[in-house]
């Protein structure tokens, strides 16, 4: 319900009360003995009942406003009529203007039209029918028209005032509604701002607490990890120092062993070189022996050919044994000696010259020792056969020796190659040993530097532990300030 409706609702109750007040005025306020006082009071009551019924049915609707306006003016008409012939009759015409002003409470300029029309018709009709019921002393048309004109002017002024007042009330109502809406919006906004601020503050505190808790958990985890890492780092640095010291000691021992090994390898290299030279000399001697064996074989073949020739000559000599038998007896002993000398040919090749010389001497004595020639020829034949067999055996032996010499030469050659490879490997091992000794020296130096670095790491770990403790204290103070915010 708007402000106009609220004003009309309050005015409706006041107007209904005024209607019944007019009924009372008709009952007790009119001059006694006036014309038909009881009837006028009944008529006023009927008008009041009509207005009340309209109000009860339509409340403040258009019908109620029109009916109540007309019945109110009708009650004034009854009062004017009730005061007919009374000095106050002319003054009661002012009640019309008062009631018209009262009807402005409906805040509806349209109600003045029927009310003004009813007053005008009332004055004109009674002026012709019963002029004493309107004006004291009789009727006057010009006076009725004057009153009508005055009522019209008043009604027009009231209509404009009511229209302007209603517009002002409606504008005021709109402004008040807008103000109330704005105030409601402002209140809602203030409440929203307050709630938002409270929620923001609560959310901010919650977020700060959550952030502080999360930060504390993370920093605590990081701090624990840093402390654990520091402990591990300190232990690792100690292990590094111990390991560096152990490595330094071991590398020093390894360096000494490498130097000794290098000296030994160098000595082995020299010995291997000498061994290679020895194998080379052996190879040369074996080659020389092979050459000598070959020469000996050739000489043995030559001797074999000569023995064959000698056998043939002995055979020829045997043909003349009968002639020089005496010489044969003497040459028998010589043949024996020749056999002995031939047997010795296996170890010495110069014995045949002696035998030849002796044979030559015996040839000179053949004429004295013909008897001995036959026996010597027989002996020489036997010895020649033995010599051939011995030479064959010696030839086979020499061939075997030659094969062995070749095999030995091959083995010596392989040994020479193997020895050369061994010498080269030993030389490389010596070089690598020397290089390893240099690397071990580098390792020794690096181990010393590692020990110093481990010492610095341990110092850094101690400093980091102190800084971690300081960081833990600062973080606790920072979180305390955040939670207190």
XYZ file of C-alpha atoms in Angstrom:
485
model
C 0.000 0.000 0.000
C 1.264 3.432 -1.029
C 1.309 6.627 0.974
C -1.830 7.961 -0.841
C -3.697 4.781 0.043
C -2.545 5.007 3.638
C -3.712 8.667 3.845
C -7.044 7.755 2.248
C -7.508 4.839 4.662
C -6.967 7.103 7.664
C -9.128 9.835 6.117
C -11.919 7.320 5.415
C -12.259 6.571 9.127
C -12.250 10.292 9.896
C -14.840 10.958 7.213
C -17.147 8.185 8.474
C -16.878 9.679 11.940
C -17.667 13.126 10.493
C -20.758 11.710 8.768
C -22.102 10.385 12.042
C -21.103 13.597 13.763
C -23.266 15.463 11.263
C -26.102 13.071 12.146
C -25.650 14.020 15.795
C -25.518 17.675 14.828
C -28.804 17.261 12.960
C -30.252 15.565 15.994
C -29.166 17.942 18.722
C -27.710 20.989 16.997
C -30.606 22.179 14.880
C -33.119 24.679 16.291
C -35.886 22.885 18.149
C -39.217 22.956 16.471
C -37.575 23.305 13.092
C -39.266 21.847 10.059
C -39.426 18.163 10.174
C -36.374 17.805 12.471
C -36.920 14.092 12.958
C -37.165 13.500 9.252
C -33.986 15.494 8.574
C -32.145 13.533 11.234
C -33.398 10.271 9.682
C -32.327 11.459 6.270
C -28.878 12.434 7.621
C -28.577 9.049 9.276
C -29.570 7.383 6.021
C -26.830 9.313 4.210
C -24.325 8.315 6.891
C -25.395 4.681 6.584
C -24.980 4.884 2.819
C -21.465 6.255 3.139
C -20.571 3.707 5.808
C -21.843 0.815 3.700
C -19.880 2.085 0.694
C -16.739 2.286 2.899
C -17.331 -1.182 4.320
C -17.775 -2.629 0.861
C -15.307 -0.697 -1.277
C -13.073 0.655 1.468
C -11.266 3.572 -0.196
C -12.198 2.795 -3.771
C -13.677 5.150 -6.371
C -17.287 4.369 -5.407
C -16.615 5.008 -1.729
C -14.949 8.326 -2.493
C -17.810 9.505 -4.725
C -20.597 8.295 -2.419
C -19.066 9.705 0.755
C -18.442 13.052 -0.965
C -22.015 13.367 -2.140
C -23.558 12.209 1.161
C -21.330 14.596 3.113
C -22.473 17.534 0.970
C -26.061 16.198 1.305
C -25.793 16.329 5.128
C -24.663 19.976 4.860
C -27.693 20.624 2.657
C -29.902 19.099 5.396
C -28.290 21.323 8.028
C -28.860 24.430 5.889
C -32.436 23.351 5.402
C -32.805 22.613 9.163
C -31.713 26.193 9.953
C -34.268 27.702 7.622
C -35.404 31.085 8.971
C -32.614 31.048 11.571
C -30.018 33.803 11.645
C -27.288 31.227 11.297
C -28.728 29.845 8.056
C -26.532 32.142 5.951
C -23.477 31.203 8.039
C -24.076 27.502 7.517
C -23.325 28.051 3.833
C -19.725 28.303 5.023
C -20.032 24.658 6.052
C -20.242 23.766 2.361
C -16.801 25.311 1.835
C -15.530 23.591 4.960
C -16.767 20.181 3.831
C -15.361 20.741 0.363
C -12.009 21.459 2.032
C -12.466 18.330 4.143
C -13.068 16.267 1.017
C -9.558 17.196 -0.073
C -8.526 14.420 2.329
C -9.434 11.917 -0.375
C -6.548 13.311 -2.469
C -8.723 12.957 -5.578
C -9.606 16.113 -7.487
C -12.369 14.300 -9.364
C -14.638 14.137 -6.292
C -15.090 17.912 -6.399
C -17.004 17.681 -9.656
C -20.054 15.788 -8.310
C -19.891 17.645 -4.983
C -19.794 21.069 -6.713
C -22.520 19.972 -9.105
C -24.666 18.748 -6.200
C -24.261 22.082 -4.342
C -25.046 24.112 -7.442
C -28.096 22.012 -8.307
C -29.238 22.201 -4.661
C -29.076 25.982 -4.590
C -30.750 26.442 -7.943
C -33.504 23.910 -7.299
C -34.389 25.207 -3.861
C -34.274 28.779 -5.169
C -37.134 27.888 -7.435
C -38.948 25.377 -5.214
C -38.345 26.524 -1.648
C -36.007 29.494 -1.571
C -36.286 29.840 2.214
C -34.606 26.466 2.541
C -31.424 27.979 1.039
C -31.225 31.682 1.856
C -32.869 33.551 4.653
C -35.616 35.930 3.487
C -36.400 34.175 0.211
C -34.738 33.213 -2.944
C -32.440 35.196 -5.143
C -31.280 33.598 -8.410
C -28.261 35.872 -8.717
C -27.305 35.006 -5.181
C -27.595 31.274 -5.953
C -25.450 31.729 -9.051
C -22.927 33.700 -7.001
C -22.737 30.915 -4.461
C -22.395 28.412 -7.283
C -19.592 30.447 -8.796
C -17.834 30.713 -5.451
C -18.180 26.967 -4.893
C -16.872 26.353 -8.381
C -13.847 28.556 -7.771
C -13.224 26.863 -4.456
C -13.700 23.447 -6.023
C -11.288 24.405 -8.821
C -8.717 25.690 -6.346
C -9.142 22.630 -4.183
C -8.937 20.361 -7.206
C -5.624 21.961 -8.264
C -4.322 21.852 -4.706
C -5.395 18.229 -4.265
C -3.916 17.315 -7.647
C -0.667 19.067 -6.816
C -0.714 17.628 -3.311
C -1.325 14.156 -4.644
C 1.494 14.568 -7.141
C 3.701 15.821 -4.318
C 2.633 12.949 -2.092
C 3.174 10.469 -4.889
C 6.500 12.102 -5.740
C 7.357 12.113 -2.080
C 6.220 8.532 -1.871
C 8.315 7.619 -4.886
C 11.237 9.493 -3.481
C 10.638 7.947 -0.089
C 10.241 4.569 -1.753
C 13.333 5.197 -3.762
C 15.027 6.465 -0.625
C 13.801 3.435 1.264
C 14.898 1.246 -1.631
C 18.184 3.063 -1.728
C 18.412 2.835 2.056
C 17.450 -0.820 1.828
C 20.021 -1.271 -0.903
C 22.478 0.719 1.165
C 21.582 -1.284 4.238
C 21.825 -4.445 2.202
C 25.062 -3.166 0.739
C 26.279 -2.269 4.230
C 25.209 -5.655 5.458
C 26.804 -7.252 2.424
C 29.899 -5.140 2.939
C 29.843 -5.948 6.633
C 29.266 -9.619 5.918
C 31.771 -9.543 3.078
C 34.214 -7.679 5.277
C 33.588 -10.084 8.111
C 33.809 -13.027 5.748
C 36.861 -11.489 4.096
C 38.399 -10.886 7.494
C 37.457 -14.385 8.601
C 38.645 -15.786 5.273
C 41.759 -13.660 5.528
C 42.408 -14.922 9.053
C 41.644 -18.458 7.937
C 43.836 -18.087 4.879
C 46.561 -16.524 6.986
C 46.268 -19.359 9.497
C 46.174 -21.919 6.711
C 49.049 -20.166 5.001
C 50.921 -20.001 8.269
C 50.202 -23.665 8.994
C 51.142 -24.658 5.448
C 54.198 -22.448 5.581
C 55.084 -23.883 8.956
C 54.617 -27.440 7.700
C 56.625 -26.770 4.566
C 59.328 -24.813 6.324
C 59.389 -27.354 9.138
C 59.694 -30.151 6.597
C 62.373 -28.203 4.749
C 64.125 -27.407 8.023
C 64.004 -31.059 9.055
C 65.253 -32.049 5.618
C 67.989 -29.411 5.841
C 68.964 -30.592 9.328
C 68.965 -34.199 8.131
C 70.916 -33.127 5.065
C 73.330 -31.225 7.292
C 73.802 -34.301 9.441
C 74.273 -36.411 6.335
C 76.563 -33.752 4.901
C 78.595 -33.650 8.100
C 78.825 -37.438 8.148
C 79.630 -37.454 4.425
C 82.302 -34.816 4.903
C 83.808 -36.859 7.732
C 83.696 -39.931 5.533
C 85.233 -37.883 2.744
C 88.035 -36.772 5.023
C 88.599 -40.291 6.268
C 88.344 -41.630 2.729
C 90.676 -38.919 1.448
C 93.207 -39.753 4.164
C 92.880 -43.464 3.388
C 93.168 -42.765 -0.336
C 96.201 -40.571 0.317
C 97.871 -43.313 2.345
C 96.931 -45.992 -0.175
C 97.968 -43.810 -3.111
C 101.313 -43.111 -1.410
C 101.860 -46.837 -0.939
C 100.615 -47.453 -4.485
C 103.003 -44.773 -5.760
C 105.944 -46.460 -4.005
C 104.804 -49.843 -5.306
C 104.370 -48.362 -8.775
C 107.858 -46.930 -8.711
C 109.260 -50.273 -7.515
C 107.163 -52.076 -10.128
C 108.396 -49.636 -12.756
C 112.000 -50.358 -11.752
C 111.309 -54.092 -11.863
C 109.584 -53.801 -15.223
C 112.501 -51.796 -16.585
C 114.904 -54.478 -15.301
C 112.677 -57.161 -16.856
C 112.706 -55.176 -20.076
C 116.509 -55.174 -20.077
C 116.610 -58.887 -19.232
C 114.014 -59.595 -21.935
C 116.106 -57.630 -24.415
C 119.170 -59.654 -23.424
C 117.104 -62.848 -23.734
C 116.011 -61.777 -27.183
C 119.617 -61.119 -28.098
C 120.545 -64.557 -26.681
C 117.822 -66.186 -28.776
C 119.120 -64.290 -31.778
C 122.620 -65.608 -31.073
C 121.211 -69.121 -30.575
C 119.422 -68.781 -33.873
C 122.659 -67.718 -35.492
C 124.559 -70.642 -33.895
C 121.796 -73.062 -34.941
C 122.009 -71.727 -38.468
C 125.767 -72.098 -38.343
C 125.390 -75.648 -36.994
C 122.936 -76.410 -39.766
C 125.435 -75.071 -42.258
C 128.218 -77.183 -40.728
C 125.938 -80.254 -40.723
C 125.224 -79.618 -44.365
C 128.921 -79.313 -45.114
C 129.609 -82.476 -43.117
C 126.906 -84.308 -45.030
C 128.441 -83.181 -48.307
C 131.864 -84.306 -47.172
C 130.404 -87.645 -46.016
C 128.931 -88.141 -49.471
C 132.280 -87.291 -50.997
C 133.962 -89.806 -48.697
C 131.319 -92.348 -49.609
C 132.090 -91.847 -53.276
C 135.791 -92.209 -52.569
C 135.186 -95.363 -50.523
C 133.255 -96.721 -53.481
C 136.144 -95.898 -55.740
C 138.474 -97.488 -53.223
C 136.368 -100.659 -53.182
C 136.511 -100.820 -56.914
C 140.252 -100.372 -56.838
C 140.555 -103.047 -54.182
C 138.512 -105.282 -56.399
C 140.900 -104.559 -59.228
C 143.775 -105.143 -56.893
C 142.166 -108.448 -55.959
C 142.529 -109.510 -59.569
C 146.253 -109.338 -59.205
C 146.418 -110.843 -55.733
C 147.752 -114.048 -57.115
C 150.655 -112.175 -58.562
C 151.469 -110.163 -55.515
C 150.325 -112.495 -52.774
C 153.490 -111.872 -50.933
C 152.799 -108.182 -51.065
C 149.224 -108.877 -49.999
C 150.395 -110.431 -46.768
C 152.340 -107.320 -45.987
C 149.475 -105.045 -47.022
C 147.039 -107.000 -44.844
C 148.348 -105.243 -41.791
C 148.233 -101.982 -43.662
C 144.600 -102.660 -44.617
C 143.904 -103.253 -40.952
C 145.465 -99.960 -40.076
C 143.561 -98.358 -42.933
C 140.330 -99.844 -41.500
C 141.182 -98.338 -38.150
C 141.821 -95.009 -39.786
C 138.618 -95.304 -41.826
C 136.714 -95.934 -38.625
C 138.083 -92.726 -37.274
C 136.950 -90.792 -40.306
C 133.580 -90.402 -38.667
C 135.027 -87.821 -36.214
C 138.007 -86.608 -38.178
C 138.159 -86.143 -41.897
C 141.914 -85.935 -42.216
C 142.744 -89.555 -41.505
C 142.310 -90.630 -45.103
C 145.340 -88.631 -46.142
C 147.479 -90.626 -43.747
C 146.020 -93.902 -45.025
C 146.599 -92.775 -48.595
C 150.121 -91.901 -47.683
C 150.610 -95.260 -46.063
C 149.062 -97.014 -49.023
C 151.438 -95.147 -51.265
C 154.275 -96.275 -49.095
C 153.011 -99.845 -49.158
C 152.722 -99.634 -52.933
C 156.372 -98.890 -52.952
C 156.903 -101.921 -50.799
C 154.435 -104.077 -52.750
C 157.236 -105.927 -54.334
C 158.409 -106.804 -50.823
C 154.986 -107.473 -49.344
C 152.948 -109.087 -52.070
C 151.888 -111.850 -49.746
C 150.283 -109.369 -47.519
C 148.335 -107.558 -50.278
C 145.654 -110.172 -50.567
C 144.889 -110.215 -46.928
C 144.972 -106.485 -46.820
C 142.727 -106.332 -49.871
C 140.272 -108.655 -48.139
C 140.482 -106.588 -45.022
C 140.071 -103.425 -47.020
C 137.020 -104.935 -48.690
C 135.514 -105.770 -45.347
C 136.512 -102.405 -43.951
C 135.162 -100.683 -47.018
C 131.821 -102.366 -46.514
C 131.896 -101.385 -42.867
C 132.905 -97.876 -43.851
C 129.991 -97.706 -46.288
C 127.610 -98.854 -43.578
C 129.148 -96.416 -41.099
C 128.958 -93.613 -43.614
C 125.318 -94.529 -44.362
C 124.558 -94.518 -40.627
C 126.455 -91.226 -40.250
C 124.547 -89.837 -43.231
C 121.220 -90.860 -41.669
C 122.377 -89.421 -38.348
C 123.477 -86.198 -40.026
C 120.093 -86.015 -41.821
C 118.328 -86.494 -38.489
C 120.602 -83.857 -36.972
C 119.809 -81.597 -39.910
C 116.053 -82.077 -39.337
C 116.524 -81.414 -35.640
C 118.571 -78.334 -36.467
C 115.811 -77.076 -38.768
C 113.196 -77.768 -36.107
C 115.378 -76.049 -33.517
C 115.830 -73.159 -35.918
C 112.052 -72.889 -36.348
C 111.498 -73.090 -32.584
C 114.256 -70.573 -31.996
C 112.694 -68.308 -34.620
C 109.317 -68.595 -32.858
C 110.979 -68.014 -29.496
C 112.731 -65.039 -30.989
C 109.413 -63.625 -32.235
C 107.725 -64.438 -28.896
C 110.631 -62.913 -27.015
C 110.414 -59.808 -29.187
C 106.656 -59.603 -28.431
C 107.322 -60.143 -24.750
C 109.983 -57.452 -24.846
C 107.551 -55.064 -26.575
C 104.765 -55.874 -24.075
C 107.152 -55.474 -21.182
C 108.298 -52.171 -22.641
C 104.654 -51.030 -22.936
C 103.949 -52.305 -19.425
C 106.949 -50.332 -18.214
C 105.637 -47.230 -19.977
C 102.115 -47.778 -18.588
C 103.545 -48.425 -15.151
C 105.378 -45.119 -15.308
C 102.152 -43.452 -16.522
C 100.190 -45.178 -13.738
C 102.737 -43.887 -11.263
C 102.074 -40.363 -12.558
C 98.309 -40.911 -12.242
C 98.778 -42.239 -8.726
C 100.680 -39.064 -7.869
C 97.769 -37.071 -9.288
C 95.341 -39.198 -7.248
C 97.445 -38.533 -4.164
C 97.307 -34.797 -4.813
C 93.544 -34.931 -5.538
C 93.035 -36.956 -2.347
C 94.767 -34.203 -0.411
C 92.608 -31.570 -2.077
C 89.521 -33.713 -1.384
C 90.467 -33.846 2.291
C 90.749 -30.061 2.383
C 87.433 -29.728 0.514
C 85.797 -32.155 2.970
C 87.100 -30.007 5.821
C 85.562 -26.918 4.190
C 82.309 -28.852 3.613
C 82.194 -29.761 7.289
C 82.715 -26.105 8.236
C 79.986 -25.084 5.772
C 77.658 -27.732 7.232
C 78.219 -26.319 10.733
C 77.535 -22.800 9.482
C 74.432 -24.037 7.659
C 73.211 -25.726 10.831
C 73.528 -22.445 12.731
C 71.749 -20.569 9.951
C 68.986 -23.220 9.932
C 68.459 -22.694 13.659
C 68.289 -18.913 13.110
C 65.863 -19.472 10.217
C 63.662 -21.662 12.417
C 63.522 -18.905 15.051
C 62.722 -16.215 12.473
C 60.015 -18.386 10.881
C 58.403 -19.003 14.291
C 58.346 -15.253 14.998
C 56.988 -14.532 11.503
C 54.207 -17.121 11.879
C 53.360 -15.690 15.306
C 52.917 -12.233 13.777
C 50.795 -13.672 10.920
C 48.506 -15.547 13.323
C 48.152 -12.457 15.474
C 47.162 -10.311 12.457
